Short mmCIF file of N, CA, C and O in Angstrom, two decimals:
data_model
loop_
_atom_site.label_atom_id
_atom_site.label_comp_id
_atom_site.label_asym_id
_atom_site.label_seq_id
_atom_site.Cartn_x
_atom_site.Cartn_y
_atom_site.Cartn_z
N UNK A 3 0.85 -1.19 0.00
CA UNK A 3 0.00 0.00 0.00
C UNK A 3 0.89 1.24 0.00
O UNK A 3 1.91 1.21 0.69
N UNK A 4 0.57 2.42 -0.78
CA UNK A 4 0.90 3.42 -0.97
C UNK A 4 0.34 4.32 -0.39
O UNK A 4 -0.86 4.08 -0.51
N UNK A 5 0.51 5.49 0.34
CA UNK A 5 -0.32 6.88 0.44
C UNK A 5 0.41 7.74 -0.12
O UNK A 5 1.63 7.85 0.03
N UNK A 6 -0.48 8.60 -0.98
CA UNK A 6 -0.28 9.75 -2.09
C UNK A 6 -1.19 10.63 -1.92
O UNK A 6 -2.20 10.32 -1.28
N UNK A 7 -1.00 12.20 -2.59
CA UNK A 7 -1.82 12.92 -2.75
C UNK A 7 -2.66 13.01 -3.53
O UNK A 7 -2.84 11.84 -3.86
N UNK A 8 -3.29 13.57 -4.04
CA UNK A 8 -4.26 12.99 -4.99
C UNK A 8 -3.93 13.72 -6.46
O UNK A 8 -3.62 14.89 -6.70
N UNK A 9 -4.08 12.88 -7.10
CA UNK A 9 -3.59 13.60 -8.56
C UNK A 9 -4.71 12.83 -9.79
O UNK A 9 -5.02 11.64 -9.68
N UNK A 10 -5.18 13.62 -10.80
CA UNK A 10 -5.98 13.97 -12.04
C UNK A 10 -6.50 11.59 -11.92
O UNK A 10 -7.42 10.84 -11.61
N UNK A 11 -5.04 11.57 -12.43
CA UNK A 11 -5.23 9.68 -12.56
C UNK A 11 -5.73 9.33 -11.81
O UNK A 11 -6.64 8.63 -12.28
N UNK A 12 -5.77 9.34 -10.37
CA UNK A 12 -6.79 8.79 -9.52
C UNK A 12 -8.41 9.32 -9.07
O UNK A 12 -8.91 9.08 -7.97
N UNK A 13 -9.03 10.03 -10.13
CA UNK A 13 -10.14 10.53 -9.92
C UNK A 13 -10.96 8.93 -10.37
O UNK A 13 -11.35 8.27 -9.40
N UNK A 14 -11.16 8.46 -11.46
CA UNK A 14 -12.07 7.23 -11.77
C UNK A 14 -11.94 6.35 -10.58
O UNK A 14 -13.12 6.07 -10.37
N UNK A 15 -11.13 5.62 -9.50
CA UNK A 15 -11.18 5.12 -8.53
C UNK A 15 -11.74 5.68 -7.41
O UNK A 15 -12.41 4.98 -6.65
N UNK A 16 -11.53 7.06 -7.15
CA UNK A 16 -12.19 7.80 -6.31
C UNK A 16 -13.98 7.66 -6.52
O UNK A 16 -14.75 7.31 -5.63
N UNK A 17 -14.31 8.01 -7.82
CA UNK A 17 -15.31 7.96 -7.71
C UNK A 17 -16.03 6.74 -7.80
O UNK A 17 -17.14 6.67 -7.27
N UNK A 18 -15.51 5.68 -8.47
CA UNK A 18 -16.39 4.19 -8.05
C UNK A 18 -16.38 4.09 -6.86
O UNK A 18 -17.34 3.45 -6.45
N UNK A 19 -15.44 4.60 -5.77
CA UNK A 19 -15.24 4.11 -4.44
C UNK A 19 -16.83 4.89 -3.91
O UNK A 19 -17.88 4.32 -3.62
N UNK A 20 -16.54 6.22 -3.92
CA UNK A 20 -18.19 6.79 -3.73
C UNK A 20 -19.54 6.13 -4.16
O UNK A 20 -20.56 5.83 -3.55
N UNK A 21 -19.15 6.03 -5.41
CA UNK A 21 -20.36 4.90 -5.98
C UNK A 21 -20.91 3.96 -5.27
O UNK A 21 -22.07 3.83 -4.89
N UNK A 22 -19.76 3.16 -5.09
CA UNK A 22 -19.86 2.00 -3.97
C UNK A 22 -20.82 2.05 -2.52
O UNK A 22 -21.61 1.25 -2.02
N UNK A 23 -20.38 3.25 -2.16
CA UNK A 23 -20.75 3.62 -0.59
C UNK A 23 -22.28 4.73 -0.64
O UNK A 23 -22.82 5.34 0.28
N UNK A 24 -22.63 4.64 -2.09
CA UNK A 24 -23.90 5.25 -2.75
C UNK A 24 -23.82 6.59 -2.23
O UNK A 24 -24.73 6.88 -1.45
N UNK A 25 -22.78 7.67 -2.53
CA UNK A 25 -22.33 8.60 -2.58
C UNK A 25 -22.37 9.44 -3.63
O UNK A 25 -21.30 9.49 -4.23
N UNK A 26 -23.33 10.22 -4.12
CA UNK A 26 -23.76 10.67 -5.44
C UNK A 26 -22.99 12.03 -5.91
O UNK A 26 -22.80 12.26 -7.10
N UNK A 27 -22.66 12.75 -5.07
CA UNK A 27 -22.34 14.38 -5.20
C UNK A 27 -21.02 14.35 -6.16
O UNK A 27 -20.95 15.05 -7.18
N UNK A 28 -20.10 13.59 -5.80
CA UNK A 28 -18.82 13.64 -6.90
C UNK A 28 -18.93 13.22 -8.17
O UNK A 28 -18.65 13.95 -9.12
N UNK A 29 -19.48 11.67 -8.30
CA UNK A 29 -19.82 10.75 -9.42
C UNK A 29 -20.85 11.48 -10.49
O UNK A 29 -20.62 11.30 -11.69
N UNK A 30 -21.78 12.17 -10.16
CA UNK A 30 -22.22 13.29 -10.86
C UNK A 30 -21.90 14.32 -11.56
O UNK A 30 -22.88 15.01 -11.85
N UNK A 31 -20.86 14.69 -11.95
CA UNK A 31 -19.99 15.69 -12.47
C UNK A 31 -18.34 15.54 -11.67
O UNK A 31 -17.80 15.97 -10.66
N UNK A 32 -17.95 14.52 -13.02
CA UNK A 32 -16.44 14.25 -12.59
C UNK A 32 -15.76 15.64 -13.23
O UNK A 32 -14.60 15.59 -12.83
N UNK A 33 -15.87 16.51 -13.80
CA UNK A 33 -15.00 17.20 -14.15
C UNK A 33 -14.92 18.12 -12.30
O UNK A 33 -13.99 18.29 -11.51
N UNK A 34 -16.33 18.49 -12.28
CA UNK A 34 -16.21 19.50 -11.18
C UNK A 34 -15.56 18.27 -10.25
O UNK A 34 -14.47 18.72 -9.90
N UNK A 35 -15.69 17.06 -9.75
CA UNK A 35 -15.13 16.44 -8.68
C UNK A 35 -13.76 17.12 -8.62
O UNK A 35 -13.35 17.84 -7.71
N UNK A 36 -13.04 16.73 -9.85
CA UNK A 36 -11.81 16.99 -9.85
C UNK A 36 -11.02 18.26 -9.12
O UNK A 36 -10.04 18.38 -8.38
N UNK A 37 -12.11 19.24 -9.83
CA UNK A 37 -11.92 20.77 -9.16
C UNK A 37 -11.81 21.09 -7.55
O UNK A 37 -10.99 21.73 -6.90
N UNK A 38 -13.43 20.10 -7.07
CA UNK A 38 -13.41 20.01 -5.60
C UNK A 38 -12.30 19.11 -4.72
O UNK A 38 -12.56 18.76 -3.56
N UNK A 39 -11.58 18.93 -5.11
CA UNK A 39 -10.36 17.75 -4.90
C UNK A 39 -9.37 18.49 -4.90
O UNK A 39 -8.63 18.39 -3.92
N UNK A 40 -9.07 19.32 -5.81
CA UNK A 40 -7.67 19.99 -5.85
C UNK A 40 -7.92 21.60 -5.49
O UNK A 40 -7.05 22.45 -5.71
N UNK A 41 -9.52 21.97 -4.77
CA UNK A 41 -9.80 23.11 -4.72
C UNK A 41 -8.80 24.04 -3.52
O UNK A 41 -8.48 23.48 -2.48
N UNK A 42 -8.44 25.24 -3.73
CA UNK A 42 -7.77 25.63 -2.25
C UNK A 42 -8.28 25.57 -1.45
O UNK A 42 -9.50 25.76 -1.45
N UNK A 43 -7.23 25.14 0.12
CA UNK A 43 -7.67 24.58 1.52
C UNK A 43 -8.29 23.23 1.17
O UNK A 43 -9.21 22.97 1.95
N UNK A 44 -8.12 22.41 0.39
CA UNK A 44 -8.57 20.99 0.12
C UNK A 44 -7.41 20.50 0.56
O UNK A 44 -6.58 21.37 0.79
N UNK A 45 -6.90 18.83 0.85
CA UNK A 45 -6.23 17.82 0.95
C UNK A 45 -6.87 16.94 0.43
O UNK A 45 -7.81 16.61 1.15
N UNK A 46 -6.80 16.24 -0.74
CA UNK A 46 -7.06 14.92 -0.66
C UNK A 46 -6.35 14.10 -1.08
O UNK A 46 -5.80 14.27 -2.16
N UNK A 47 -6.11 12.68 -0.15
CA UNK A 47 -4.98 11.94 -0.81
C UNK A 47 -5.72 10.71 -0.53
O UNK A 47 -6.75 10.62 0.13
N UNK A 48 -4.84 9.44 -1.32
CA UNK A 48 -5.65 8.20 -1.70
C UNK A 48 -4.23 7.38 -1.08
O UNK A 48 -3.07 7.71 -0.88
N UNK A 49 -4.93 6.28 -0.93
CA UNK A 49 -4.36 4.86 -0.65
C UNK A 49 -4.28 4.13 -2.01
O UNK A 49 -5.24 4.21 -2.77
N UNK A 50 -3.03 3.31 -2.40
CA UNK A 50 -2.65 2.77 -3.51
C UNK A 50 -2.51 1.40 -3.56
O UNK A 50 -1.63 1.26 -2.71
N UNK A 51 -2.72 0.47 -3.91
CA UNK A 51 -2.21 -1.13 -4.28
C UNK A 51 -1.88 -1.14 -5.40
O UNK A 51 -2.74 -1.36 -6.24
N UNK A 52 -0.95 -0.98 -5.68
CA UNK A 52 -0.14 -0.77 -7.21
C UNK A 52 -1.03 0.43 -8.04
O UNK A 52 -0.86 1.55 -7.55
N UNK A 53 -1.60 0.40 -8.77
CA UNK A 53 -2.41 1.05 -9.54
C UNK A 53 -3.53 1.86 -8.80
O UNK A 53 -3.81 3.05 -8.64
N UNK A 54 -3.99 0.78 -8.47
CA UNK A 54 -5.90 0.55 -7.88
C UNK A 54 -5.77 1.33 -6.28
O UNK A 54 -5.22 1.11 -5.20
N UNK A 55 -6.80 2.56 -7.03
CA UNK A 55 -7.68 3.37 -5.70
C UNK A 55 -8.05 2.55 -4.70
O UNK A 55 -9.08 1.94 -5.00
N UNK A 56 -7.58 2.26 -3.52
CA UNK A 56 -8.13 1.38 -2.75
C UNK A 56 -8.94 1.98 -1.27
O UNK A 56 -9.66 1.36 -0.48
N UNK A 57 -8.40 3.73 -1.27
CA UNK A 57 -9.36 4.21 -0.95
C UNK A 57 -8.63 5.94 -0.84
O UNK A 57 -7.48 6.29 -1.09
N UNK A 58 -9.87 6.80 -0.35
CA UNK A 58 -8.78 8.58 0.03
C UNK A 58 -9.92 9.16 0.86
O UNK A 58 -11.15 9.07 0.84
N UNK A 59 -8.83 9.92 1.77
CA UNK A 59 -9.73 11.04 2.09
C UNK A 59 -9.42 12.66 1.61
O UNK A 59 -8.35 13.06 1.16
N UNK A 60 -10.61 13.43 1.82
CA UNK A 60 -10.79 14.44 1.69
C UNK A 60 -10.75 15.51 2.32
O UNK A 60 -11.76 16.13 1.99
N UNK A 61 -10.16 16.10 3.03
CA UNK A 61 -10.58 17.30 3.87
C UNK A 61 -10.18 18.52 3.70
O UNK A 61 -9.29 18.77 2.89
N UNK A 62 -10.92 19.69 4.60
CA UNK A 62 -10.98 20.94 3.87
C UNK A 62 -10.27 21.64 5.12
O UNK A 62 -10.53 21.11 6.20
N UNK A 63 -9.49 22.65 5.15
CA UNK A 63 -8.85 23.58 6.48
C UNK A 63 -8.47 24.40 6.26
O UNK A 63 -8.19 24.60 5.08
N UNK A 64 -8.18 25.43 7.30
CA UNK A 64 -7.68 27.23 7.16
C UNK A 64 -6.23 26.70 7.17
O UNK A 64 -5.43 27.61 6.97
N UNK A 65 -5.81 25.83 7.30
CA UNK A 65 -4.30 25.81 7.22
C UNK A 65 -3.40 25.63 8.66
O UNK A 65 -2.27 25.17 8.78
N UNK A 66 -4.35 26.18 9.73
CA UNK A 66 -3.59 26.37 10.75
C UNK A 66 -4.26 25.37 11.91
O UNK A 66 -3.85 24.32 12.40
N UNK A 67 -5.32 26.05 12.12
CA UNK A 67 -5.88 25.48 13.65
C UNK A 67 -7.08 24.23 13.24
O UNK A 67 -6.88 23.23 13.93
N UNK A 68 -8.18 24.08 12.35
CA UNK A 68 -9.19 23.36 12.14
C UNK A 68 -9.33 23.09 10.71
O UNK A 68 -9.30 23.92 9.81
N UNK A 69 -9.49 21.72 10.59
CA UNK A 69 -9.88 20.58 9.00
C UNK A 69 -11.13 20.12 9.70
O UNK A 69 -11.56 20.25 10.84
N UNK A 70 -11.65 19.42 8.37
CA UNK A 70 -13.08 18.91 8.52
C UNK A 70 -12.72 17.79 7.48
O UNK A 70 -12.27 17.87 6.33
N UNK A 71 -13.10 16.60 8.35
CA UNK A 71 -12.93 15.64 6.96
C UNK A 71 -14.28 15.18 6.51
O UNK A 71 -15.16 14.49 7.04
N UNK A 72 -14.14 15.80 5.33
CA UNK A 72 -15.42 15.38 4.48
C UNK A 72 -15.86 14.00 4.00
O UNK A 72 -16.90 13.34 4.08
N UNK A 73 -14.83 13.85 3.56
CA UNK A 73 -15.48 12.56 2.68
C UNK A 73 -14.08 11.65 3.34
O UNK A 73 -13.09 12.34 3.59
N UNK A 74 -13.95 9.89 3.66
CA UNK A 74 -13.17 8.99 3.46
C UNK A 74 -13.81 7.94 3.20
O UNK A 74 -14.99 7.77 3.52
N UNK A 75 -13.05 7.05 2.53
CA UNK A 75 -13.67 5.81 1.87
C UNK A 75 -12.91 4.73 1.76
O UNK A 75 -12.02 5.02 0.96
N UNK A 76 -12.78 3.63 2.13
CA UNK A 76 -11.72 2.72 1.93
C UNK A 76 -12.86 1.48 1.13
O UNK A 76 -14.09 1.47 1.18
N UNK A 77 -11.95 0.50 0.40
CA UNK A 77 -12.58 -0.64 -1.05
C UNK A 77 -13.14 -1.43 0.38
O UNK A 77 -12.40 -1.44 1.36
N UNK A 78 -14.39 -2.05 0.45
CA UNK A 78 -14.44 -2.92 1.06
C UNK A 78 -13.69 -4.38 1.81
O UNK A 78 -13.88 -4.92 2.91
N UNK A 79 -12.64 -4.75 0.49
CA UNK A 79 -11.77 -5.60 0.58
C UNK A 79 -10.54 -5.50 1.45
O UNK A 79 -9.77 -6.40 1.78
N UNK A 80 -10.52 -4.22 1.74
CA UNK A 80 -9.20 -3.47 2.25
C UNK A 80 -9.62 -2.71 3.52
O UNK A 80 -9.09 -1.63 3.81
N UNK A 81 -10.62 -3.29 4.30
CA UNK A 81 -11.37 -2.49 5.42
C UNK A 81 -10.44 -3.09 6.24
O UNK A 81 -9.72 -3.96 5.76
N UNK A 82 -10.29 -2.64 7.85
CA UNK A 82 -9.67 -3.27 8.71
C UNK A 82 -8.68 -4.08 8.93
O UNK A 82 -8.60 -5.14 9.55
N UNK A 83 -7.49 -3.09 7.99
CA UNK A 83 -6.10 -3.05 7.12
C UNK A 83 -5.27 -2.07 7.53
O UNK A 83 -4.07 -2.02 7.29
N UNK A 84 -5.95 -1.22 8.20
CA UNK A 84 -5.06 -0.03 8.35
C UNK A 84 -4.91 1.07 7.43
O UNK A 84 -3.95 1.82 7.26
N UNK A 85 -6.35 1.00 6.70
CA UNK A 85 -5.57 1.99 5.64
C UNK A 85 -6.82 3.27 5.93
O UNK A 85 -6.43 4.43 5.79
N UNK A 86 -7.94 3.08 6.24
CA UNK A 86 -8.34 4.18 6.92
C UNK A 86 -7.38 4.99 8.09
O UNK A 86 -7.52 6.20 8.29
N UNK A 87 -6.71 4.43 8.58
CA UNK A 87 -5.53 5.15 9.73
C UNK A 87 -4.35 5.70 9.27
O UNK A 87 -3.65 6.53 9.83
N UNK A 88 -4.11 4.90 7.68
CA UNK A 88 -3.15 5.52 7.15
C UNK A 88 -3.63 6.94 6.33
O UNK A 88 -3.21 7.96 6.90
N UNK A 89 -4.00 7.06 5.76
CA UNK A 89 -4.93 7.84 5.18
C UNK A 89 -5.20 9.40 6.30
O UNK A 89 -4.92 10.55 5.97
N UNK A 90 -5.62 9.10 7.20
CA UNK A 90 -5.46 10.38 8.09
C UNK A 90 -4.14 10.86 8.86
O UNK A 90 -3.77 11.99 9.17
N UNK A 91 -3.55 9.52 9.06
CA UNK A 91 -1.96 10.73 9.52
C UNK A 91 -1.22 10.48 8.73
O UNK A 91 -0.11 10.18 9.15
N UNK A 92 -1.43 10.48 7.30
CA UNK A 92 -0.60 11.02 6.00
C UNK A 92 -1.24 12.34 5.63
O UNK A 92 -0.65 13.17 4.94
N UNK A 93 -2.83 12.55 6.25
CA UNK A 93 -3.68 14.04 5.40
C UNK A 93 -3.35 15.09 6.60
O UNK A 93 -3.10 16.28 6.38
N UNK A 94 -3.39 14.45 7.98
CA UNK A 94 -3.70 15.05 9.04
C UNK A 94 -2.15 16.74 8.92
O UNK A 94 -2.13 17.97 9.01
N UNK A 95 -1.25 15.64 8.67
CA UNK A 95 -0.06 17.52 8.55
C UNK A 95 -0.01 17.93 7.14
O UNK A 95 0.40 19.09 7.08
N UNK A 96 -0.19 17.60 6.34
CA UNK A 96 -0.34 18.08 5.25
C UNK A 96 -1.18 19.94 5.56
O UNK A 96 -0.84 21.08 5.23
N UNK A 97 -2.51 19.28 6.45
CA UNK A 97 -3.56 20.66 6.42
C UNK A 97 -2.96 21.33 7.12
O UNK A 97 -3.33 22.45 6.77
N UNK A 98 -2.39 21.44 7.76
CA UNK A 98 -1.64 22.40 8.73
C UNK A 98 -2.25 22.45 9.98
O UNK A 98 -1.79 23.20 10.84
N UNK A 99 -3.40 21.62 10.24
CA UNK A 99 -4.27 22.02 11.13
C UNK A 99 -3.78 21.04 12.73
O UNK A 99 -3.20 19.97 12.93
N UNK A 100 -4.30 21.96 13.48
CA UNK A 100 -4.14 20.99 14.77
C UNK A 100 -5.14 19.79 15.10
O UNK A 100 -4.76 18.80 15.73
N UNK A 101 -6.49 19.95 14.62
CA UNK A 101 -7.40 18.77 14.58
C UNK A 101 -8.75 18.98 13.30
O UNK A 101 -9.36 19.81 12.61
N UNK A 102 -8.65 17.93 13.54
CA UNK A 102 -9.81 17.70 12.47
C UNK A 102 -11.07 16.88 12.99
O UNK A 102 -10.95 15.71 13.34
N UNK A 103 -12.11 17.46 13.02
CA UNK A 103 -13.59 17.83 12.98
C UNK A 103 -14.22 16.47 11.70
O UNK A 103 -13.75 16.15 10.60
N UNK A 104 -15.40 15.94 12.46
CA UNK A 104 -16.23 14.96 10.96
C UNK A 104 -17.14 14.96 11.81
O UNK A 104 -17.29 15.44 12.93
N UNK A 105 -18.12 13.97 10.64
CA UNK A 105 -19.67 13.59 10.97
C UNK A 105 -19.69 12.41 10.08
O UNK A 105 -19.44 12.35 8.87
N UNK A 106 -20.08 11.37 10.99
CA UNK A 106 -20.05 9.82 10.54
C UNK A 106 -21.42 9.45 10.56
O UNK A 106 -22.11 10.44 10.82
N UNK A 107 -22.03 8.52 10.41
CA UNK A 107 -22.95 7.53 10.43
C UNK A 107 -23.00 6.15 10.28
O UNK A 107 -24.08 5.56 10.27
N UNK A 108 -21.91 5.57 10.15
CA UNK A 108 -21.53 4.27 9.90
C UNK A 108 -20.16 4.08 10.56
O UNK A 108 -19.90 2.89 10.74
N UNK A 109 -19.33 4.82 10.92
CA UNK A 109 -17.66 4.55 11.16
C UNK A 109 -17.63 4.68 12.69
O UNK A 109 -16.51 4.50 13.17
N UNK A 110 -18.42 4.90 13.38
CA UNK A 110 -18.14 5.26 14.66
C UNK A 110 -17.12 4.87 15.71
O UNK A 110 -16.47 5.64 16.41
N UNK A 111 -17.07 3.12 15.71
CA UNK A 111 -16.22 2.70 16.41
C UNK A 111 -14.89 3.26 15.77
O UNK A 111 -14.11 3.79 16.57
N UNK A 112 -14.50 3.21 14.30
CA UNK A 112 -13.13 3.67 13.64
C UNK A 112 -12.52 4.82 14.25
O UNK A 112 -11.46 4.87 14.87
N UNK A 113 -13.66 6.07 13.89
CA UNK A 113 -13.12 7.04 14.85
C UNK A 113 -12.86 7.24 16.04
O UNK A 113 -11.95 7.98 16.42
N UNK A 114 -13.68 6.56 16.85
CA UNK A 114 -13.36 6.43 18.28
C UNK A 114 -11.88 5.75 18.53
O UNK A 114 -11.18 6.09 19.49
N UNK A 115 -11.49 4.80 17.60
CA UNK A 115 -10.36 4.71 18.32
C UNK A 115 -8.91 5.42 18.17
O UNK A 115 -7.81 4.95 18.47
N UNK A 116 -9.27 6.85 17.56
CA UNK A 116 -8.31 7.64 17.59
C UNK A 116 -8.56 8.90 19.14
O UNK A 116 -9.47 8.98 19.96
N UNK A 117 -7.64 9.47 19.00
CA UNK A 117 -7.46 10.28 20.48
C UNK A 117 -8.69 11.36 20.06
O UNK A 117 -8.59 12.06 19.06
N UNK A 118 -9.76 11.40 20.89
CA UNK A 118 -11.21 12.06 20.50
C UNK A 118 -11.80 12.65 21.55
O UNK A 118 -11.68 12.26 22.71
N UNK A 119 -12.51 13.70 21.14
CA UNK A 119 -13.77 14.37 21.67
C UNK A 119 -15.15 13.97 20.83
O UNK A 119 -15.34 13.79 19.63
N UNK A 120 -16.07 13.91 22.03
CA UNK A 120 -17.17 13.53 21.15
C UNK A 120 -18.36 14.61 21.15
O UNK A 120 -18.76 15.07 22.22
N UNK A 121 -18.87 14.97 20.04
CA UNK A 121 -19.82 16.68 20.15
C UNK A 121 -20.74 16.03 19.67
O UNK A 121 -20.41 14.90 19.29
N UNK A 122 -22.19 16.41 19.51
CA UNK A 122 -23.31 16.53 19.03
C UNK A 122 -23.20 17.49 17.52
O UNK A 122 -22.67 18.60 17.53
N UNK A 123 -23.69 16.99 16.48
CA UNK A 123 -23.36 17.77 15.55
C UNK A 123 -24.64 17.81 14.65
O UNK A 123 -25.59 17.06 14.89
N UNK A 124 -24.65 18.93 13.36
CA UNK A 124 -26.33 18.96 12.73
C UNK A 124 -25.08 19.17 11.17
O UNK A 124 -23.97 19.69 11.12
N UNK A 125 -25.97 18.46 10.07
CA UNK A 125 -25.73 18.51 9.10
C UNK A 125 -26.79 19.95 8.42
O UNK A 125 -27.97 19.67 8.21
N UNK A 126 -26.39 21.18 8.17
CA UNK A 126 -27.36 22.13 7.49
C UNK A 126 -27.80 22.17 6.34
O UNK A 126 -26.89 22.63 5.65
N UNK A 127 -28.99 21.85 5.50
CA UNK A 127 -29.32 21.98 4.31
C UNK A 127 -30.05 23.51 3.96
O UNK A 127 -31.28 23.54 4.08
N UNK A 128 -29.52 24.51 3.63
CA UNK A 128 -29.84 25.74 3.53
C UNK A 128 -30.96 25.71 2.47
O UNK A 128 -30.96 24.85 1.59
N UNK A 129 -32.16 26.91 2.58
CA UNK A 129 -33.05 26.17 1.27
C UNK A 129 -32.33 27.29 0.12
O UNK A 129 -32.62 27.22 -1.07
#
């Protein structure tokens, strides 16, 4: 396994990986994905098995004090491998940030077993 940043070639793996996890917002307009990937204050970097996207995360930060990780995804095959763990303290100094902030619904135990605070949080859909 590899961790890399994310570059143009690994967008089609990125987005089957979303696909997979029925994640619609990227797979919908791969050109803009691309944009939102390499946008400023973005990080996103992927996990490698030779070629093959095997998974990346995404996150967004001022650079200094707070990231938000948006999106991570690891291949099913490659779950409980270590590569979700690799994946964040390869992104985690990159952002410059001192911590990073999410909202899960399925990963809970994962995150918990990193060094954590736990908040109450609201997803906003503005109309």
């Amino acid at each position: 396994m590899n961790i890399t940043r994310y570059a143009e070639p690994h967008l089609a793996g990125i987005l089957a990986l979303c696909e997979s996890e029925g994640w619609p917002s990227l797979p919908a307009d791969p050109t803009r994905a691309h944009t939102v990937l390499t946008a400023p204050g973005v990080t996103t970097v992927v996990a490698l098995d030779g070629e093959q996207v095997i998974g990346f995360a995404y996150l967004q930060s001022d650079g200094h004090i707070q990231a938000h990780l948006s999106m991570m995804a690891v291949h099913a095959s490659y779950r409980r491998k270590g590569v979700g763990r690799a994946l964040l303290e390869y992104a985690h100094p990159l952002t410059g940030a001192q911590r990073i902030d999410l909202v899960t619904d399925t990963a809970e135990d994962f995150y918990a077993s990193f060094e954590h605070r736990t908040f109450s949080g609201f997803r906003i859909y503005p109309s």
